[in-house]
PDB file of C-alpha atoms in Angstrom:
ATOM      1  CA  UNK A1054      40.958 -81.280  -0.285  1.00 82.00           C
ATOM      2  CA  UNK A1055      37.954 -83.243   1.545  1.00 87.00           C
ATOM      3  CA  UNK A1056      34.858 -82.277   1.586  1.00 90.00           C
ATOM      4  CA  UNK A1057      31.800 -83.733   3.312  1.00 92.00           C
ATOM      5  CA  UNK A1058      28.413 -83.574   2.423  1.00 92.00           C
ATOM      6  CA  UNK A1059      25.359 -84.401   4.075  1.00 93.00           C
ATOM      7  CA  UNK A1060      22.214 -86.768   2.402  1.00 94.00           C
ATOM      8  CA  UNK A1061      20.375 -84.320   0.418  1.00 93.00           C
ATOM      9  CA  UNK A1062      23.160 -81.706   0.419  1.00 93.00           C
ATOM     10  CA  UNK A1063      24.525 -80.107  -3.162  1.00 92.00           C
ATOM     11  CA  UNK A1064      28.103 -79.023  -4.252  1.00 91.00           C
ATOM     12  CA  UNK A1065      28.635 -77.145  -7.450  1.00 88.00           C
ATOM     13  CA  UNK A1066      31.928 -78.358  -8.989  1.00 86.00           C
ATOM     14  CA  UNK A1067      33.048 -76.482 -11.887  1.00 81.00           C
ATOM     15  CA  UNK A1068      29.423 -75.789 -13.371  1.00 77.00           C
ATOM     16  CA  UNK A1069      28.517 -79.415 -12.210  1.00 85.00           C
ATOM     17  CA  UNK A1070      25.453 -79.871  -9.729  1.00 88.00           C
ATOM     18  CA  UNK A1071      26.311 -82.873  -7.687  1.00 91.00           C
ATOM     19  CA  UNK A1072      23.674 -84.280  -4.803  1.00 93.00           C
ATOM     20  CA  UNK A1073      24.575 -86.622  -2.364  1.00 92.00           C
ATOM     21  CA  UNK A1074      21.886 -89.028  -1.692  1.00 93.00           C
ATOM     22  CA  UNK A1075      23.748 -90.286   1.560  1.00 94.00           C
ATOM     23  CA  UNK A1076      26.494 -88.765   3.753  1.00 95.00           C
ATOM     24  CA  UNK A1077      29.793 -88.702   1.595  1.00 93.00           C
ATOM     25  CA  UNK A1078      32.952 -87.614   1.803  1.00 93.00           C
ATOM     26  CA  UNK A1079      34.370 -86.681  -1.855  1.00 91.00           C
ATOM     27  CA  UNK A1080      38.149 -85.804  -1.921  1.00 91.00           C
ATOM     28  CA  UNK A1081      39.721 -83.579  -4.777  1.00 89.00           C
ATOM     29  CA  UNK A1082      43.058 -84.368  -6.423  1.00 90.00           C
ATOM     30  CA  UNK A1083      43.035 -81.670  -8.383  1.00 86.00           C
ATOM     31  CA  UNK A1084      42.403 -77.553  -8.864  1.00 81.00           C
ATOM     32  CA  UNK A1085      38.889 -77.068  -9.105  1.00 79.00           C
ATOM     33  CA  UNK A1086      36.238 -74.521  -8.418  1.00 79.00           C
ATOM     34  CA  UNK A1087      33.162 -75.371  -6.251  1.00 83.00           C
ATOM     35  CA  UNK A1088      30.891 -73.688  -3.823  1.00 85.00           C
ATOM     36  CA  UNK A1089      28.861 -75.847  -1.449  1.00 87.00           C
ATOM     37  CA  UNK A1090      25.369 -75.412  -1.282  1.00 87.00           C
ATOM     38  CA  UNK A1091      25.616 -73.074   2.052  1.00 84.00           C
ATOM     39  CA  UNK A1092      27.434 -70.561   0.322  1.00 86.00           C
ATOM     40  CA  UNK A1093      24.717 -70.551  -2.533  1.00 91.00           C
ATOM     41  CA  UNK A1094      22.647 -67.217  -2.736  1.00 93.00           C
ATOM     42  CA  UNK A1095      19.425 -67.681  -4.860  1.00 92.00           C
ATOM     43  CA  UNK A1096      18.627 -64.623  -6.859  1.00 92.00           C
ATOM     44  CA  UNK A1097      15.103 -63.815  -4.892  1.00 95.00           C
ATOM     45  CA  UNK A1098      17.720 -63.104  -1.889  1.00 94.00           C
ATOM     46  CA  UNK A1099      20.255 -60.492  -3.887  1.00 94.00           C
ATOM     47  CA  UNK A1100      18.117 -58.178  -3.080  1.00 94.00           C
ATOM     48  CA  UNK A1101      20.766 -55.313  -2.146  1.00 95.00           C
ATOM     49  CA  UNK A1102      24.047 -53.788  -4.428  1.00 95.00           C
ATOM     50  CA  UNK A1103      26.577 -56.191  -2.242  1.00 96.00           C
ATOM     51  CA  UNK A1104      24.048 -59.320  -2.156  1.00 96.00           C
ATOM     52  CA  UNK A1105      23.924 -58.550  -6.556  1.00 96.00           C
ATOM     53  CA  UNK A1106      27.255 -58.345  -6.450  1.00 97.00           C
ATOM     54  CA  UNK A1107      27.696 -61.835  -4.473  1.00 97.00           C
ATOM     55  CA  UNK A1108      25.037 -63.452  -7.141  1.00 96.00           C
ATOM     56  CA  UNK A1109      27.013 -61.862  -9.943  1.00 95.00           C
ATOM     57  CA  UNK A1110      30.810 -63.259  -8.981  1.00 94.00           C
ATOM     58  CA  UNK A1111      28.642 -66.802  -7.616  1.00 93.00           C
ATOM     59  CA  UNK A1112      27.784 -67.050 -11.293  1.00 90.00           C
ATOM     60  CA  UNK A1113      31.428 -66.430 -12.793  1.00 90.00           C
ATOM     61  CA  UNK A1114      32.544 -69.137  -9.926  1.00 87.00           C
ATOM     62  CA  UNK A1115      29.345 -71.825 -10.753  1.00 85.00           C
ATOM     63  CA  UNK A1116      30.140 -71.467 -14.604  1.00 81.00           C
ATOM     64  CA  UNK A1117      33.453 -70.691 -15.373  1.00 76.00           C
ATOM     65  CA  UNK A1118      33.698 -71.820 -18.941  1.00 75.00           C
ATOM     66  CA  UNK A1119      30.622 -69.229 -19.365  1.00 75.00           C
ATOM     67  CA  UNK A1120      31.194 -66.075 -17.536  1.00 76.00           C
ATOM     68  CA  UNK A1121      31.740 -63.087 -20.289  1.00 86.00           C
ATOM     69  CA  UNK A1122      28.683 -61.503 -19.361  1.00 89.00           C
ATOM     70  CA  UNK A1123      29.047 -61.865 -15.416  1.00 89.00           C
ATOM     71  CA  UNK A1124      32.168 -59.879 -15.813  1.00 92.00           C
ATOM     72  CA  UNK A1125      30.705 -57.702 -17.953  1.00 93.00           C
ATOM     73  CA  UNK A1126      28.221 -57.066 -15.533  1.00 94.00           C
ATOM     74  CA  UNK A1127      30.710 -57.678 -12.465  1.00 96.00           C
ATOM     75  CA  UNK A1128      32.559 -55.066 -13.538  1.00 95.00           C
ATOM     76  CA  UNK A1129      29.300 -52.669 -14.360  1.00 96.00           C
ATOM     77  CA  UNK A1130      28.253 -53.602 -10.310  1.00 96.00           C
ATOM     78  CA  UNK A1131      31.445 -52.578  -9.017  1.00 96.00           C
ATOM     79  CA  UNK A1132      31.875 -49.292 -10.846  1.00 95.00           C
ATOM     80  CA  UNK A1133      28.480 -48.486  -9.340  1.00 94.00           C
ATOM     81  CA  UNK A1134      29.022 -49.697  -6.020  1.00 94.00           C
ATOM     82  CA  UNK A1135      32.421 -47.684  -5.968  1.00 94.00           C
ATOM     83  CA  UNK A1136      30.912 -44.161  -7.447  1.00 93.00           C
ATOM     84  CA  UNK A1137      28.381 -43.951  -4.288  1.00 90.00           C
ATOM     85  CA  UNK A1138      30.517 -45.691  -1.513  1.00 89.00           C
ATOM     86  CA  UNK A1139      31.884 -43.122   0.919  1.00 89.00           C
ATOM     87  CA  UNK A1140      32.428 -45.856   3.593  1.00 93.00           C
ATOM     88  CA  UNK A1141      36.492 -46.350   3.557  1.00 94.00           C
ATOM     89  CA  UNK A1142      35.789 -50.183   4.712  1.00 94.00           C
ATOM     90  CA  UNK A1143      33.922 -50.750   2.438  1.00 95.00           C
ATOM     91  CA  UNK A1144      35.924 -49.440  -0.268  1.00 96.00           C
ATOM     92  CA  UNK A1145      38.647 -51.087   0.956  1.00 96.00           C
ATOM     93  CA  UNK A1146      36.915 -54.340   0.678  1.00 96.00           C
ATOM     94  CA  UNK A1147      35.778 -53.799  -2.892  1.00 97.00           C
ATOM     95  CA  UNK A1148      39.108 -52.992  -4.053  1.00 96.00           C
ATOM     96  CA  UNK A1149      40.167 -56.935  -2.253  1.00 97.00           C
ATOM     97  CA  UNK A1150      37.014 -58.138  -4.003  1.00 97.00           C
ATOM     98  CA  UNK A1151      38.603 -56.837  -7.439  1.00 97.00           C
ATOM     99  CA  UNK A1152      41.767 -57.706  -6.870  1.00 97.00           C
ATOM    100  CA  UNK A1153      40.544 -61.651  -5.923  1.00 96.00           C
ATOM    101  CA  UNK A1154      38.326 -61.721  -9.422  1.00 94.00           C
ATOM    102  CA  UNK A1155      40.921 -59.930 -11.803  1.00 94.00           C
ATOM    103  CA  UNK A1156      43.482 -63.270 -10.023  1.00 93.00           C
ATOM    104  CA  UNK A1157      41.108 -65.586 -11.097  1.00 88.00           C
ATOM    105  CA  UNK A1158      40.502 -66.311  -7.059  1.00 90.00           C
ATOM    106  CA  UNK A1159      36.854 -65.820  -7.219  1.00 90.00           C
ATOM    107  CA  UNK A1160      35.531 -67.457  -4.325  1.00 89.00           C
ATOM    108  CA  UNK A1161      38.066 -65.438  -2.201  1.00 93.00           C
ATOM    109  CA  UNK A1162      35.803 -63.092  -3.641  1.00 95.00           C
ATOM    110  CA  UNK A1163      32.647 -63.773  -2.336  1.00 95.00           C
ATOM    111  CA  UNK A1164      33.967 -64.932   0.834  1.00 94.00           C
ATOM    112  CA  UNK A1165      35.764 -60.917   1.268  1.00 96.00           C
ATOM    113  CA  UNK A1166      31.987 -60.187  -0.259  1.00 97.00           C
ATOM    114  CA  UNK A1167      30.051 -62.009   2.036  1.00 95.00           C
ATOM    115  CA  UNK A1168      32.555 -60.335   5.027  1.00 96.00           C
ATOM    116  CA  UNK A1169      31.264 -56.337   3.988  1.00 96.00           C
ATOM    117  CA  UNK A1170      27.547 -57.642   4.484  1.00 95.00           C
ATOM    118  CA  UNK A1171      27.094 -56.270   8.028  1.00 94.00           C
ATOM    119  CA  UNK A1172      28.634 -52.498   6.426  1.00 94.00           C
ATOM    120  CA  UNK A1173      25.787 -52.784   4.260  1.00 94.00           C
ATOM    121  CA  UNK A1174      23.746 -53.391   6.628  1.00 92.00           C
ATOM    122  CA  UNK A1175      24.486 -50.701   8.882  1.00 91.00           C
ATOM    123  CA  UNK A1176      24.969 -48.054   5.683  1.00 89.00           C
ATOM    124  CA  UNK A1177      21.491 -48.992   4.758  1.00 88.00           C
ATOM    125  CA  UNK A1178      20.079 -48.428   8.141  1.00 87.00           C
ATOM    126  CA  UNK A1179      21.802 -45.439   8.594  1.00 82.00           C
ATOM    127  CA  UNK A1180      23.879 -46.722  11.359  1.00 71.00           C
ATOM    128  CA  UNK A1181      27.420 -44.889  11.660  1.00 53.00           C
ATOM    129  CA  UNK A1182      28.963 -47.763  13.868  1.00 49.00           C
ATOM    130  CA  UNK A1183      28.388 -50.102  11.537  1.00 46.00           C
ATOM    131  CA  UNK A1184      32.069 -50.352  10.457  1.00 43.00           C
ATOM    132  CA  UNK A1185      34.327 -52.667  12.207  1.00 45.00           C
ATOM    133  CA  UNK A1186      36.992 -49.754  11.586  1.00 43.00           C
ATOM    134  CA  UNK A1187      35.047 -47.000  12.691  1.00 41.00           C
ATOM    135  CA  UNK A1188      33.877 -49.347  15.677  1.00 40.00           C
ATOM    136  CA  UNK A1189      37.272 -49.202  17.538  1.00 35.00           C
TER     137      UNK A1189
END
């Protein structure tokens, strides 16, 4: 897999922090788990249940050799988030965020995470439309 990075930019490989100080382009041979800067949600930002939920599974994905209590608390989050969803979407989209964790594909699960964002969204502003399904 390549992977470019611009001067300045970070990459978190397997509980690593690497910066480029130029522009790079790093090629891995191998299986690992990284997130790229971009994807990176700082914890002033997980400021609603799905954006917790992101920073929760980000942490089991930046430190895998470390994650017992993410997936304690993973698993806490999602038992919450499933008890008061009434939105089929968005319960349809937990159960593929599960599903991706309990495989060990966790950035799969943030990325079907990050994709039930704009449900939130429109749950917590009380719009109805907000769901892609119930849009069409």
């Amino acid at each position: 897999m390549h992977i470019s990075l611009r001067a300045g930019e970070k990459i978190y490989i397997n509980g690593a922090v690497l910066c480029a100080d130029r522009k790079v382009s790093l090629e891995l041979l191998n299986d690992a788990t990284f997130l790229l800067e971009a994807h990176v949600m700082k914890v002033e930002n997980a400021t609603t249940p799905l954006r917790q939920l992101y920073f929760i599974v980000q942490i089991m994905l930046m430190n895998p050799t470390d994650s017992a209590v993410a997936r304690a608390m993973f698993e806490q989050s999602m038992r919450s988030l499933v008890e008061i969803a009434d939105d089929q979407a968005l319960l349809a989209g937990l159960r593929a965020v599960r599903g991706h964790v309990e495989d060990g594909r966790v950035f799969e699960g943030l990325r079907s995470i990050r994709s039930l964002f704009s449900i939130e969204a429109g749950i917590m502003s009380g719009d109805s439309a907000a769901s892609p399904t119930q849009a069409a």
